[in-house]
Amino acid sequence: MDAKSLLRAKKAGAKIEHPYASYTSGQLKCSICAVPVTQWDAHLLTKQHRTSVAREKASQAKASAKRPAEDSSRSDMKRVKTDKAAESSSSSSSLPIGFFDAPRSGDGGEDEEEDKEDERPQPTSAPPAAVAVPSKPEPTGDLELDAFLSSLNEPDPELSQPAPSSSRRARQRDLSPSDLGVASYSAAPVRIVPETVKEPEEDEEPEPEETEAERRARLEREEKEEIMERLEAEQRAQEDADSRVEALKARMEMLKARRKARPVNVDKKAAKS
């Protein structure tokens, strides 16, 4: 074997290392274009490969942009649940011990209990936990999902304003332990804007077709106008030529007059001398 055959065999046996290069039964194949390749360097410069690479990068960027939006929505839901649970626990801890177990005996007993409660020092309740305002999620292209995520970002007015102690106690009496810490969500209504109704365009009136007589009259009129234009052009050319001839004649007469006057003057000068 000569040197060229050895080089060709060595080059064929060497495998190409590339993210899109793959081998199937020893045959080189482009995984993104799904076509067998013989010359890898030439294939990388083809329009098909460049289009496939651009499409793959666009799909990866779209998927990576959609994944953080889903993660942020899940973290926002968990954060709202934990904030509401902390609010309910802080409101329950502000009640005195044995408040629900106190006996009630008639109106006088209730008045005495209220007086005793007023005389007791009220325990300081822990301030409500601050509600974290999540960042606005990126649009995903789905109207219902975007509306649901935007509704999660709106702060709850009940959590932002602390309720007084008396209304909090009444609420704790009415609520059961099973109702505490339950969060409910409702999606904002999606408004569908109707498409603007296009007004029908007024049909243009078709031009009436001319008859054979009208066509003949139009042709005769155009022919006469063309003849008149030619006659006017010839007349202007004739007038221009006549004016030039008159100018030449006048110049010739002037030259003749000068020639006739010149010898007379010479004779007069000779006589004087």
mmCIF file of C-alpha atoms in Angstrom:
data_model
loop_
_atom_site.group_PDB
_atom_site.id
_atom_site.type_symbol
_atom_site.label_atom_id
_atom_site.label_comp_id
_atom_site.label_asym_id
_atom_site.label_seq_id
_atom_site.Cartn_x
_atom_site.Cartn_y
_atom_site.Cartn_z
ATOM 1 C CA MET A 1 0.000 0.000 0.000
ATOM 2 C CA ASP A 2 1.231 3.469 -0.789
ATOM 3 C CA ALA A 3 1.261 6.472 1.564
ATOM 4 C CA LYS A 4 -2.017 7.929 0.237
ATOM 5 C CA SER A 5 -3.918 4.710 0.933
ATOM 6 C CA LEU A 6 -2.481 4.543 4.460
ATOM 7 C CA LEU A 7 -3.464 8.164 5.163
ATOM 8 C CA ARG A 8 -6.960 7.584 3.761
ATOM 9 C CA ALA A 9 -7.431 4.452 5.886
ATOM 10 C CA LYS A 10 -6.157 6.221 9.011
ATOM 11 C CA LYS A 11 -8.455 9.188 8.416
ATOM 12 C CA ALA A 12 -11.464 6.900 7.887
ATOM 13 C CA GLY A 13 -10.676 4.963 11.083
ATOM 14 C CA ALA A 14 -10.423 8.127 13.251
ATOM 15 C CA LYS A 15 -13.758 9.042 14.845
ATOM 16 C CA ILE A 16 -15.006 12.617 14.852
ATOM 17 C CA GLU A 17 -15.710 14.064 18.312
ATOM 18 C CA HIS A 18 -18.574 16.573 18.107
ATOM 19 C CA PRO A 19 -21.805 17.099 20.131
ATOM 20 C CA TYR A 20 -23.915 16.331 17.053
ATOM 21 C CA ALA A 21 -21.734 13.541 15.600
ATOM 22 C CA SER A 22 -22.853 9.953 16.167
ATOM 23 C CA TYR A 23 -21.954 6.565 14.657
ATOM 24 C CA THR A 24 -24.476 3.921 13.618
ATOM 25 C CA SER A 25 -22.890 0.630 12.485
ATOM 26 C CA GLY A 26 -19.664 2.508 11.752
ATOM 27 C CA GLN A 27 -21.481 5.101 9.604
ATOM 28 C CA LEU A 28 -21.027 8.773 10.596
ATOM 29 C CA LYS A 29 -24.380 10.499 11.161
ATOM 30 C CA CYS A 30 -25.501 13.988 12.230
ATOM 31 C CA SER A 31 -27.884 13.580 15.189
ATOM 32 C CA ILE A 32 -29.523 16.984 14.783
ATOM 33 C CA CYS A 33 -30.046 16.678 10.995
ATOM 34 C CA ALA A 34 -30.686 12.891 11.038
ATOM 35 C CA VAL A 35 -28.736 12.330 7.823
ATOM 36 C CA PRO A 36 -25.599 10.236 7.096
ATOM 37 C CA VAL A 37 -22.469 12.328 6.524
ATOM 38 C CA THR A 38 -19.285 11.546 4.654
ATOM 39 C CA GLN A 39 -17.491 14.902 4.907
ATOM 40 C CA TRP A 40 -18.156 16.318 8.397
ATOM 41 C CA ASP A 41 -16.424 19.680 7.894
ATOM 42 C CA ALA A 42 -18.377 20.345 4.720
ATOM 43 C CA HIS A 43 -21.632 19.308 6.402
ATOM 44 C CA LEU A 44 -21.109 21.864 9.194
ATOM 45 C CA LEU A 45 -21.132 24.656 6.594
ATOM 46 C CA THR A 46 -24.351 23.571 4.879
ATOM 47 C CA LYS A 47 -27.565 25.557 5.226
ATOM 48 C CA GLN A 48 -29.500 22.529 6.515
ATOM 49 C CA HIS A 49 -27.132 22.041 9.467
ATOM 50 C CA ARG A 50 -27.098 25.724 10.390
ATOM 51 C CA THR A 51 -30.902 25.876 10.287
ATOM 52 C CA SER A 52 -31.173 22.775 12.493
ATOM 53 C CA VAL A 53 -28.709 24.216 15.034
ATOM 54 C CA ALA A 54 -30.601 27.521 15.186
ATOM 55 C CA ARG A 55 -33.918 25.689 15.686
ATOM 56 C CA GLU A 56 -32.413 23.564 18.470
ATOM 57 C CA LYS A 57 -30.998 26.615 20.288
ATOM 58 C CA ALA A 58 -34.351 28.421 20.057
ATOM 59 C CA SER A 59 -36.238 25.447 21.538
ATOM 60 C CA GLN A 60 -33.702 25.139 24.387
ATOM 61 C CA ALA A 61 -33.984 28.853 25.179
ATOM 62 C CA LYS A 62 -37.787 28.613 25.210
ATOM 63 C CA ALA A 63 -37.734 25.605 27.521
ATOM 64 C CA SER A 64 -35.239 27.255 29.901
ATOM 65 C CA ALA A 65 -37.381 30.416 30.029
ATOM 66 C CA LYS A 66 -40.532 28.410 30.787
ATOM 67 C CA ARG A 67 -38.922 26.341 33.589
ATOM 68 C CA PRO A 68 -38.062 29.317 35.932
ATOM 69 C CA ALA A 69 -41.638 30.622 35.584
ATOM 70 C CA GLU A 70 -43.058 27.293 36.785
ATOM 71 C CA ASP A 71 -40.544 27.111 39.662
ATOM 72 C CA SER A 72 -41.361 30.662 40.767
ATOM 73 C CA SER A 73 -45.120 29.948 40.715
ATOM 74 C CA ARG A 74 -44.630 26.866 42.902
ATOM 75 C CA SER A 75 -42.422 28.756 45.364
ATOM 76 C CA ASP A 76 -44.974 31.598 45.517
ATOM 77 C CA MET A 77 -47.781 29.153 46.361
ATOM 78 C CA LYS A 78 -45.708 27.559 49.129
ATOM 79 C CA ARG A 79 -44.755 30.975 50.504
ATOM 80 C CA VAL A 80 -48.380 32.158 50.684
ATOM 81 C CA LYS A 81 -49.413 28.943 52.476
ATOM 82 C CA THR A 82 -46.642 29.301 55.087
ATOM 83 C CA ASP A 83 -47.486 32.988 55.648
ATOM 84 C CA LYS A 84 -51.160 32.194 56.247
ATOM 85 C CA ALA A 85 -50.251 29.361 58.619
ATOM 86 C CA ALA A 86 -47.941 31.715 60.586
ATOM 87 C CA GLU A 87 -50.725 34.313 60.763
ATOM 88 C CA SER A 88 -53.224 31.785 62.135
ATOM 89 C CA SER A 89 -50.709 30.482 64.709
ATOM 90 C CA SER A 90 -49.886 34.005 65.900
ATOM 91 C CA SER A 91 -53.591 34.862 66.243
ATOM 92 C CA SER A 92 -54.251 31.668 68.256
ATOM 93 C CA SER A 93 -51.257 32.306 70.557
ATOM 94 C CA SER A 94 -52.591 35.779 71.480
ATOM 95 C CA LEU A 95 -55.621 34.264 73.333
ATOM 96 C CA PRO A 96 -55.287 33.700 77.110
ATOM 97 C CA ILE A 97 -54.881 30.158 78.411
ATOM 98 C CA GLY A 98 -58.158 28.422 79.240
ATOM 99 C CA PHE A 99 -60.246 31.010 77.354
ATOM 100 C CA PHE A 100 -62.530 28.411 75.767
ATOM 101 C CA ASP A 101 -62.728 26.330 78.998
ATOM 102 C CA ALA A 102 -64.008 29.182 81.233
ATOM 103 C CA PRO A 103 -67.490 28.362 82.741
ATOM 104 C CA ARG A 104 -70.436 30.611 81.922
ATOM 105 C CA SER A 105 -73.162 31.003 84.596
ATOM 106 C CA GLY A 106 -75.818 33.548 83.615
ATOM 107 C CA ASP A 107 -75.409 37.194 82.802
ATOM 108 C CA GLY A 108 -73.722 38.113 86.085
ATOM 109 C CA GLY A 109 -71.010 35.516 85.577
ATOM 110 C CA GLU A 110 -70.315 36.840 82.106
ATOM 111 C CA ASP A 111 -70.000 40.402 83.384
ATOM 112 C CA GLU A 112 -67.614 39.285 86.129
ATOM 113 C CA GLU A 113 -65.529 37.375 83.600
ATOM 114 C CA GLU A 114 -65.350 40.419 81.334
ATOM 115 C CA ASP A 115 -64.304 42.622 84.293
ATOM 116 C CA LYS A 116 -61.614 40.124 85.259
ATOM 117 C CA GLU A 117 -60.361 39.966 81.742
ATOM 118 C CA ASP A 118 -60.210 43.764 81.576
ATOM 119 C CA GLU A 119 -58.227 43.853 84.858
ATOM 120 C CA ARG A 120 -55.755 41.226 83.633
ATOM 121 C CA PRO A 121 -52.785 42.536 81.677
ATOM 122 C CA GLN A 122 -53.260 41.728 78.035
ATOM 123 C CA PRO A 123 -50.388 39.664 76.633
ATOM 124 C CA THR A 124 -48.531 41.294 73.814
ATOM 125 C CA SER A 125 -49.275 39.573 70.565
ATOM 126 C CA ALA A 126 -46.531 38.946 68.107
ATOM 127 C CA PRO A 127 -46.622 41.211 65.060
ATOM 128 C CA PRO A 128 -48.036 39.561 61.953
ATOM 129 C CA ALA A 129 -45.528 38.112 59.609
ATOM 130 C CA ALA A 130 -44.770 40.297 56.636
ATOM 131 C CA VAL A 131 -46.222 38.974 53.428
ATOM 132 C CA ALA A 132 -43.523 38.609 50.846
ATOM 133 C CA VAL A 133 -44.501 40.106 47.523
ATOM 134 C CA PRO A 134 -43.353 37.689 44.808
ATOM 135 C CA SER A 135 -41.857 38.984 41.671
ATOM 136 C CA LYS A 136 -44.019 39.196 38.574
ATOM 137 C CA PRO A 137 -43.663 35.948 36.583
ATOM 138 C CA GLU A 138 -42.723 36.024 32.958
ATOM 139 C CA PRO A 139 -45.544 35.454 30.417
ATOM 140 C CA THR A 140 -45.813 31.839 29.300
ATOM 141 C CA GLY A 141 -48.125 32.325 26.318
ATOM 142 C CA ASP A 142 -51.143 30.674 28.006
ATOM 143 C CA LEU A 143 -53.796 33.263 29.001
ATOM 144 C CA GLU A 144 -55.343 31.176 31.785
ATOM 145 C CA LEU A 145 -51.965 30.325 33.332
ATOM 146 C CA ASP A 146 -50.807 33.964 33.165
ATOM 147 C CA ALA A 147 -54.032 35.147 34.821
ATOM 148 C CA PHE A 148 -53.642 32.543 37.580
ATOM 149 C CA LEU A 149 -50.017 33.558 38.249
ATOM 150 C CA SER A 150 -50.918 37.259 38.322
ATOM 151 C CA SER A 151 -53.702 36.553 40.841
ATOM 152 C CA LEU A 152 -51.138 34.883 43.103
ATOM 153 C CA ASN A 153 -48.960 38.012 43.046
ATOM 154 C CA GLU A 154 -51.747 40.279 44.346
ATOM 155 C CA PRO A 155 -51.368 40.821 48.174
ATOM 156 C CA ASP A 156 -54.199 39.703 50.436
ATOM 157 C CA PRO A 157 -55.816 42.777 52.141
ATOM 158 C CA GLU A 158 -56.673 40.695 55.203
ATOM 159 C CA LEU A 159 -52.995 39.778 55.696
ATOM 160 C CA SER A 160 -51.670 43.310 55.080
ATOM 161 C CA GLN A 161 -53.932 44.930 57.771
ATOM 162 C CA PRO A 162 -53.835 43.447 61.312
ATOM 163 C CA ALA A 163 -57.309 42.913 62.800
ATOM 164 C CA PRO A 164 -58.123 44.252 66.319
ATOM 165 C CA SER A 165 -58.070 41.854 69.270
ATOM 166 C CA SER A 166 -61.843 41.823 69.761
ATOM 167 C CA SER A 167 -62.639 40.907 66.155
ATOM 168 C CA ARG A 168 -59.828 38.340 66.221
ATOM 169 C CA ARG A 169 -61.368 36.649 69.282
ATOM 170 C CA ALA A 170 -64.790 36.551 67.650
ATOM 171 C CA ARG A 171 -63.261 35.030 64.546
ATOM 172 C CA GLN A 172 -61.451 32.400 66.619
ATOM 173 C CA ARG A 173 -64.734 31.459 68.343
ATOM 174 C CA ASP A 174 -66.510 30.966 65.024
ATOM 175 C CA LEU A 175 -63.714 29.060 63.291
ATOM 176 C CA SER A 176 -63.058 25.411 64.000
ATOM 177 C CA PRO A 177 -59.512 24.000 64.285
ATOM 178 C CA SER A 178 -59.940 22.155 61.018
ATOM 179 C CA ASP A 179 -60.572 25.449 59.154
ATOM 180 C CA LEU A 180 -57.271 27.009 60.236
ATOM 181 C CA GLY A 181 -54.431 27.049 57.707
ATOM 182 C CA VAL A 182 -56.625 26.241 54.672
ATOM 183 C CA ALA A 183 -55.805 28.401 51.645
ATOM 184 C CA SER A 184 -58.100 28.845 48.680
ATOM 185 C CA TYR A 185 -57.212 30.240 45.296
ATOM 186 C CA SER A 186 -59.361 31.552 42.496
ATOM 187 C CA ALA A 187 -58.210 32.425 39.040
ATOM 188 C CA ALA A 188 -58.935 35.873 37.695
ATOM 189 C CA PRO A 189 -61.552 35.986 34.931
ATOM 190 C CA VAL A 190 -60.142 35.965 31.454
ATOM 191 C CA ARG A 191 -61.557 38.663 29.268
ATOM 192 C CA ILE A 192 -61.932 37.756 25.628
ATOM 193 C CA VAL A 193 -61.824 40.810 23.419
ATOM 194 C CA PRO A 194 -63.888 40.342 20.257
ATOM 195 C CA GLU A 195 -62.165 40.988 17.023
ATOM 196 C CA THR A 196 -62.986 44.218 15.318
ATOM 197 C CA VAL A 197 -65.569 43.721 12.632
ATOM 198 C CA LYS A 198 -64.246 44.940 9.354
ATOM 199 C CA GLU A 199 -66.659 47.055 7.384
ATOM 200 C CA PRO A 200 -67.301 45.678 3.942
ATOM 201 C CA GLU A 201 -65.523 47.671 1.343
ATOM 202 C CA GLU A 202 -67.729 49.424 -1.126
ATOM 203 C CA ASP A 203 -67.627 47.712 -4.474
ATOM 204 C CA GLU A 204 -66.242 49.987 -7.099
ATOM 205 C CA GLU A 205 -68.557 50.488 -10.028
ATOM 206 C CA PRO A 206 -67.075 48.892 -13.158
ATOM 207 C CA GLU A 207 -66.366 51.231 -15.999
ATOM 208 C CA PRO A 208 -68.851 50.879 -18.847
ATOM 209 C CA GLU A 209 -67.459 49.284 -21.942
ATOM 210 C CA GLU A 210 -67.303 51.565 -24.980
ATOM 211 C CA THR A 211 -69.154 50.634 -28.108
ATOM 212 C CA GLU A 212 -67.678 50.230 -31.567
ATOM 213 C CA ALA A 213 -68.903 53.669 -32.635
ATOM 214 C CA GLU A 214 -67.386 55.327 -29.570
ATOM 215 C CA ARG A 215 -64.100 53.539 -30.179
ATOM 216 C CA ARG A 216 -64.008 54.738 -33.808
ATOM 217 C CA ALA A 217 -64.836 58.293 -32.791
ATOM 218 C CA ARG A 218 -62.092 58.210 -30.142
ATOM 219 C CA LEU A 219 -59.536 56.915 -32.652
ATOM 220 C CA GLU A 220 -60.496 59.587 -35.219
ATOM 221 C CA ARG A 221 -60.252 62.302 -32.577
ATOM 222 C CA GLU A 222 -56.822 61.117 -31.467
ATOM 223 C CA GLU A 223 -55.669 60.928 -35.104
ATOM 224 C CA LYS A 224 -56.850 64.495 -35.796
ATOM 225 C CA GLU A 225 -55.113 65.779 -32.663
ATOM 226 C CA GLU A 226 -51.886 64.062 -33.714
ATOM 227 C CA ILE A 227 -52.122 65.604 -37.221
ATOM 228 C CA MET A 228 -52.716 69.072 -35.758
ATOM 229 C CA GLU A 229 -49.712 68.699 -33.489
ATOM 230 C CA ARG A 230 -47.538 67.725 -36.464
ATOM 231 C CA LEU A 231 -48.787 70.716 -38.528
ATOM 232 C CA GLU A 232 -48.086 73.091 -35.672
ATOM 233 C CA ALA A 233 -44.599 71.673 -35.262
ATOM 234 C CA GLU A 234 -43.913 72.021 -39.021
ATOM 235 C CA GLN A 235 -45.253 75.590 -38.992
ATOM 236 C CA ARG A 236 -42.999 76.527 -36.099
ATOM 237 C CA ALA A 237 -40.014 74.977 -37.913
ATOM 238 C CA GLN A 238 -40.887 76.892 -41.108
ATOM 239 C CA GLU A 239 -41.182 80.179 -39.243
ATOM 240 C CA ASP A 240 -37.845 79.560 -37.576
ATOM 241 C CA ALA A 241 -36.223 78.829 -40.947
ATOM 242 C CA ASP A 242 -37.762 81.979 -42.484
ATOM 243 C CA SER A 243 -36.488 84.112 -39.649
ATOM 244 C CA ARG A 244 -33.012 82.709 -40.109
ATOM 245 C CA VAL A 245 -33.143 83.404 -43.884
ATOM 246 C CA GLU A 246 -34.261 86.996 -43.263
ATOM 247 C CA ALA A 247 -31.442 87.458 -40.771
ATOM 248 C CA LEU A 248 -28.919 86.124 -43.288
ATOM 249 C CA LYS A 249 -30.291 88.401 -46.037
ATOM 250 C CA ALA A 250 -30.038 91.426 -43.796
ATOM 251 C CA ARG A 251 -26.468 90.563 -42.897
ATOM 252 C CA MET A 252 -25.558 90.134 -46.584
ATOM 253 C CA GLU A 253 -27.033 93.529 -47.428
ATOM 254 C CA MET A 254 -25.100 95.129 -44.612
ATOM 255 C CA LEU A 255 -21.852 93.567 -45.821
ATOM 256 C CA LYS A 256 -22.514 94.711 -49.390
ATOM 257 C CA ALA A 257 -23.178 98.208 -48.193
ATOM 258 C CA ARG A 258 -19.891 98.250 -46.268
ATOM 259 C CA ARG A 259 -17.967 97.033 -49.286
ATOM 260 C CA LYS A 260 -19.477 99.747 -51.498
ATOM 261 C CA ALA A 261 -18.719 102.482 -49.005
ATOM 262 C CA ARG A 262 -15.088 101.496 -48.439
ATOM 263 C CA PRO A 263 -13.542 102.546 -51.921
ATOM 264 C CA VAL A 264 -15.182 105.968 -51.809
ATOM 265 C CA ASN A 265 -13.527 106.784 -48.545
ATOM 266 C CA VAL A 266 -10.121 105.669 -49.876
ATOM 267 C CA ASP A 267 -10.486 107.945 -52.963
ATOM 268 C CA LYS A 268 -11.391 110.892 -50.785
ATOM 269 C CA LYS A 269 -8.304 110.374 -48.622
ATOM 270 C CA ALA A 270 -6.073 110.113 -51.691
ATOM 271 C CA ALA A 271 -7.479 113.358 -53.149
ATOM 272 C CA LYS A 272 -6.913 115.229 -49.907
ATOM 273 C CA SER A 273 -3.314 114.095 -49.746
#
